[in-house]
Amino acid sequence: MSTIKDFSYSHPIKTVLEAGALKNRLVDEIKALNADKILLVTDPGVLNAGLLNDAEVALKNGGITYKVFADVEPNPRTDSCYRGYEMAQEMEAGLIVAIGGGSPIDVAKAIALLMTNGGDLESYEGPEKYKNAPLPTICVPTTSGTGSETTAMTVITVKARNYKMTILGKNMLPNVALLDPSIFGKMPPFIAASTGMDALTHAIESYTNLIANPFTDAYGVEAIRLIGKYLRHFVAQASDLEAATGMLVASNLAGIAFGQVRLGNCHAMAHPLGGFFDVPHGVANSILLPHTMKYNMLADHGKYKVIAQLLGEDVSRMTDLEAAPYAVEAVEKLSKDIGIPENLGLYGVTQDKIPQMSKDAMLSGNIKINPRCTKLADIEALYRGAI
Ligand SMILES: [Fe+2]
């Protein structure tokens, strides 16, 4: 096991887990932040599933003025953020509420940032590049994968460059995360599967990277345990409240972990797949994860044995070295059981973009903290193995 390195830890966000929170708690949390005009950011899937209905009744009854911005796509782009920003400006919103998966939450964070800083989103790319604290945000995740409701960053696609940029800063952290497992019942199985594997990727990458610390290890371990216990049940029946709660908590814990110590090669490689081919983020990570885990096995100091055990493998009598491949095998078995495809060909990903995608992946800060040293040729080989 790795020795403990210096670290700094801070995570000031109110997190509420309650079945029915969207209906019963949202208005109170808005009022607690002294807001009476809000922009509600979501996407067409959430809207059409009727997930906003109860919340809208509660908002009306609570005397909150609101508008709905639902024009958010997967791998959301800068133009969506600007359109939402315009709407928020027009209504003089004092708070942004996101109800959705990672995409609406990331767009909500970008709109909150634009509301107080204006200007060009691309100029805020990187850590702490903006001047003023964003508007307050409340996030209600409708998938259990992204963890974006608890991270101080937003990932937005710049289509002109086919590039997913990350904007981060301590003030980007949402004010409140409302975790409501009762709204997960209509989630399609493949969304449950791919977003759940994204959460597993967050947990495994933050647990095994070079700057993991005892806090994030604790979050990561519990997230992996919950995902091993509940993801299959959740994909089988998203309305199973116990499984939905387990996955929602796992996703949040993994989000806290990677929000503190970031990720690794898998996420560095997943972002260009979204930028070039619009592969949904969860799908990209799900398919890449076993490949990057195999690559990183050489750097393992015993954490792979823990992962294997947490995912149900009996490796107790094995050495760390003997047990490590079972962690990869457990992830592969889980992926197969829940219907994740084995390669990216199904998503139109072609070999000719590997050189450019690999260069973009190498720009990610996640490469430098990946447990095994990684060069451009390594990334190219990993892409070739997954396409
Ligand atoms: Fe992710």
Tab-separated table of N, CA and C in Angstrom, residues 201-261:
chain	number	residue	atom	x	y	z
A	201	THR	N	-15.553	4.142	-12.558
A	201	THR	CA	-14.283	4.662	-13.096
A	201	THR	C	-13.767	5.798	-12.209
A	202	HIS	N	-14.666	6.690	-11.777
A	202	HIS	CA	-14.250	7.771	-10.867
A	202	HIS	C	-13.619	7.180	-9.599
A	203	ALA	N	-14.311	6.174	-9.059
A	203	ALA	CA	-13.840	5.595	-7.793
A	203	ALA	C	-12.479	4.918	-7.980
A	204	ILE	N	-12.357	4.116	-9.021
A	204	ILE	CA	-11.107	3.356	-9.213
A	204	ILE	C	-9.947	4.291	-9.585
A	205	GLU	N	-10.199	5.242	-10.464
A	205	GLU	CA	-9.096	6.125	-10.872
A	205	GLU	C	-8.627	7.020	-9.720
A	206	SER	N	-9.583	7.555	-8.936
A	206	SER	CA	-9.156	8.439	-7.839
A	206	SER	C	-8.510	7.626	-6.711
A	207	TYR	N	-8.920	6.371	-6.561
A	207	TYR	CA	-8.362	5.506	-5.507
A	207	TYR	C	-6.935	5.069	-5.832
A	208	THR	N	-6.638	4.902	-7.119
A	208	THR	CA	-5.341	4.329	-7.481
A	208	THR	C	-4.338	5.360	-8.009
A	209	ASN	N	-4.743	6.627	-8.157
A	209	ASN	CA	-3.780	7.555	-8.788
A	209	ASN	C	-2.708	8.023	-7.799
A	210	LEU	N	-1.761	8.789	-8.303
A	210	LEU	CA	-0.561	9.111	-7.515
A	210	LEU	C	-0.818	10.069	-6.358
A	211	ILE	N	-1.944	10.805	-6.388
A	211	ILE	CA	-2.162	11.776	-5.313
A	211	ILE	C	-3.353	11.416	-4.417
A	212	ALA	N	-3.816	10.173	-4.508
A	212	ALA	CA	-4.883	9.711	-3.605
A	212	ALA	C	-4.445	9.923	-2.161
A	213	ASN	N	-5.400	10.243	-1.283
A	213	ASN	CA	-5.056	10.433	0.128
A	213	ASN	C	-6.034	9.625	0.996
A	214	PRO	N	-5.807	9.572	2.295
A	214	PRO	CA	-6.667	8.700	3.128
A	214	PRO	C	-8.154	9.081	3.082
A	215	PHE	N	-8.467	10.373	2.920
A	215	PHE	CA	-9.872	10.767	2.814
A	215	PHE	C	-10.484	10.187	1.539
A	216	THR	N	-9.790	10.450	0.436
A	216	THR	CA	-10.364	10.021	-0.848
A	216	THR	C	-10.348	8.503	-0.969
A	217	ASP	N	-9.361	7.851	-0.352
A	217	ASP	CA	-9.366	6.379	-0.340
A	217	ASP	C	-10.638	5.861	0.322
A	218	ALA	N	-11.013	6.496	1.444
A	218	ALA	CA	-12.203	6.037	2.180
A	218	ALA	C	-13.457	6.189	1.321
A	219	TYR	N	-13.564	7.330	0.655
A	219	TYR	CA	-14.713	7.537	-0.234
A	219	TYR	C	-14.702	6.537	-1.389
A	220	GLY	N	-13.525	6.356	-1.979
A	220	GLY	CA	-13.411	5.477	-3.146
A	220	GLY	C	-13.749	4.037	-2.808
A	221	VAL	N	-13.232	3.567	-1.687
A	221	VAL	CA	-13.476	2.178	-1.280
A	221	VAL	C	-14.969	1.941	-1.064
A	222	GLU	N	-15.631	2.857	-0.370
A	222	GLU	CA	-17.065	2.675	-0.119
A	222	GLU	C	-17.870	2.765	-1.421
A	223	ALA	N	-17.440	3.647	-2.310
A	223	ALA	CA	-18.133	3.750	-3.603
A	223	ALA	C	-18.002	2.442	-4.383
A	224	ILE	N	-16.805	1.883	-4.427
A	224	ILE	CA	-16.605	0.625	-5.177
A	224	ILE	C	-17.441	-0.494	-4.546
A	225	ARG	N	-17.455	-0.536	-3.221
A	225	ARG	CA	-18.249	-1.578	-2.545
A	225	ARG	C	-19.735	-1.454	-2.905
A	226	LEU	N	-20.252	-0.241	-2.840
A	226	LEU	CA	-21.679	-0.039	-3.141
A	226	LEU	C	-21.989	-0.377	-4.605
A	227	ILE	N	-21.099	-0.008	-5.499
A	227	ILE	CA	-21.332	-0.292	-6.927
A	227	ILE	C	-21.300	-1.802	-7.166
A	228	GLY	N	-20.323	-2.489	-6.537
A	228	GLY	CA	-20.271	-3.956	-6.660
A	228	GLY	C	-21.540	-4.594	-6.138
A	229	LYS	N	-22.088	-4.034	-5.080
A	229	LYS	CA	-23.293	-4.607	-4.467
A	229	LYS	C	-24.559	-4.277	-5.256
A	230	TYR	N	-24.645	-3.064	-5.817
A	230	TYR	CA	-25.945	-2.598	-6.319
A	230	TYR	C	-26.076	-2.369	-7.827
A	231	LEU	N	-24.971	-2.254	-8.558
A	231	LEU	CA	-25.147	-1.828	-9.957
A	231	LEU	C	-25.965	-2.828	-10.782
A	232	ARG	N	-25.716	-4.129	-10.599
A	232	ARG	CA	-26.490	-5.117	-11.377
A	232	ARG	C	-27.987	-4.994	-11.053
A	233	HIS	N	-28.323	-4.909	-9.775
A	233	HIS	CA	-29.740	-4.770	-9.369
A	233	HIS	C	-30.342	-3.496	-9.957
A	234	PHE	N	-29.559	-2.431	-9.935
A	234	PHE	CA	-30.055	-1.136	-10.393
A	234	PHE	C	-30.353	-1.158	-11.895
A	235	VAL	N	-29.467	-1.818	-12.652
A	235	VAL	CA	-29.702	-1.919	-14.104
A	235	VAL	C	-30.939	-2.783	-14.361
A	236	ALA	N	-31.094	-3.836	-13.565
A	236	ALA	CA	-32.250	-4.728	-13.728
A	236	ALA	C	-33.555	-4.004	-13.408
A	237	GLN	N	-33.519	-3.108	-12.406
A	237	GLN	CA	-34.758	-2.475	-11.950
A	237	GLN	C	-34.415	-1.138	-11.288
A	238	ALA	N	-34.463	-0.074	-12.103
A	238	ALA	CA	-34.039	1.238	-11.576
A	238	ALA	C	-34.981	1.765	-10.496
A	239	SER	N	-36.202	1.202	-10.428
A	239	SER	CA	-37.128	1.678	-9.394
A	239	SER	C	-36.901	0.982	-8.047
A	240	ASP	N	-35.947	0.036	-7.992
A	240	ASP	CA	-35.587	-0.617	-6.725
A	240	ASP	C	-34.915	0.455	-5.845
A	241	LEU	N	-35.652	0.923	-4.849
A	241	LEU	CA	-35.197	2.082	-4.072
A	241	LEU	C	-33.878	1.827	-3.343
A	242	GLU	N	-33.694	0.592	-2.863
A	242	GLU	CA	-32.448	0.276	-2.149
A	242	GLU	C	-31.259	0.366	-3.116
A	243	ALA	N	-31.440	-0.220	-4.312
A	243	ALA	CA	-30.345	-0.195	-5.294
A	243	ALA	C	-30.099	1.235	-5.780
A	244	ALA	N	-31.175	1.993	-6.027
A	244	ALA	CA	-31.027	3.375	-6.503
A	244	ALA	C	-30.311	4.223	-5.456
A	245	THR	N	-30.671	4.026	-4.193
A	245	THR	CA	-30.015	4.785	-3.124
A	245	THR	C	-28.534	4.433	-3.053
A	246	GLY	N	-28.242	3.124	-3.129
A	246	GLY	CA	-26.845	2.679	-3.089
A	246	GLY	C	-26.035	3.305	-4.213
A	247	MET	N	-26.601	3.326	-5.418
A	247	MET	CA	-25.866	3.874	-6.560
A	247	MET	C	-25.728	5.395	-6.469
A	248	LEU	N	-26.770	6.044	-5.980
A	248	LEU	CA	-26.726	7.510	-5.853
A	248	LEU	C	-25.657	7.938	-4.845
A	249	VAL	N	-25.606	7.200	-3.743
A	249	VAL	CA	-24.588	7.505	-2.724
A	249	VAL	C	-23.192	7.182	-3.273
A	250	ALA	N	-23.075	6.042	-3.957
A	250	ALA	CA	-21.774	5.653	-4.527
A	250	ALA	C	-21.269	6.711	-5.501
A	251	SER	N	-22.169	7.172	-6.340
A	251	SER	CA	-21.794	8.166	-7.343
A	251	SER	C	-21.334	9.465	-6.674
A	252	ASN	N	-22.039	9.843	-5.612
A	252	ASN	CA	-21.675	11.059	-4.887
A	252	ASN	C	-20.321	10.901	-4.194
A	253	LEU	N	-20.114	9.761	-3.536
A	253	LEU	CA	-18.832	9.517	-2.851
A	253	LEU	C	-17.671	9.540	-3.850
A	254	ALA	N	-17.888	8.873	-4.991
A	254	ALA	CA	-16.834	8.841	-6.016
A	254	ALA	C	-16.589	10.253	-6.556
A	255	GLY	N	-17.673	11.045	-6.647
A	255	GLY	CA	-17.529	12.435	-7.104
A	255	GLY	C	-16.688	13.246	-6.127
A	256	ILE	N	-16.919	13.048	-4.835
A	256	ILE	CA	-16.117	13.770	-3.833
A	256	ILE	C	-14.640	13.378	-3.993
A	257	ALA	N	-14.410	12.066	-4.167
A	257	ALA	CA	-13.026	11.581	-4.279
A	257	ALA	C	-12.326	12.197	-5.489
A	258	PHE	N	-12.966	12.127	-6.651
A	258	PHE	CA	-12.224	12.634	-7.832
A	258	PHE	C	-12.226	14.157	-7.873
A	259	GLY	N	-13.219	14.777	-7.208
A	259	GLY	CA	-13.198	16.241	-7.103
A	259	GLY	C	-11.988	16.719	-6.316
A	260	GLN	N	-11.486	15.878	-5.428
A	260	GLN	CA	-10.307	16.245	-4.622
A	260	GLN	C	-9.001	15.897	-5.325
A	261	VAL	N	-8.935	14.681	-5.897
A	261	VAL	CA	-7.620	14.215	-6.386
A	261	VAL	C	-7.611	13.866	-7.878
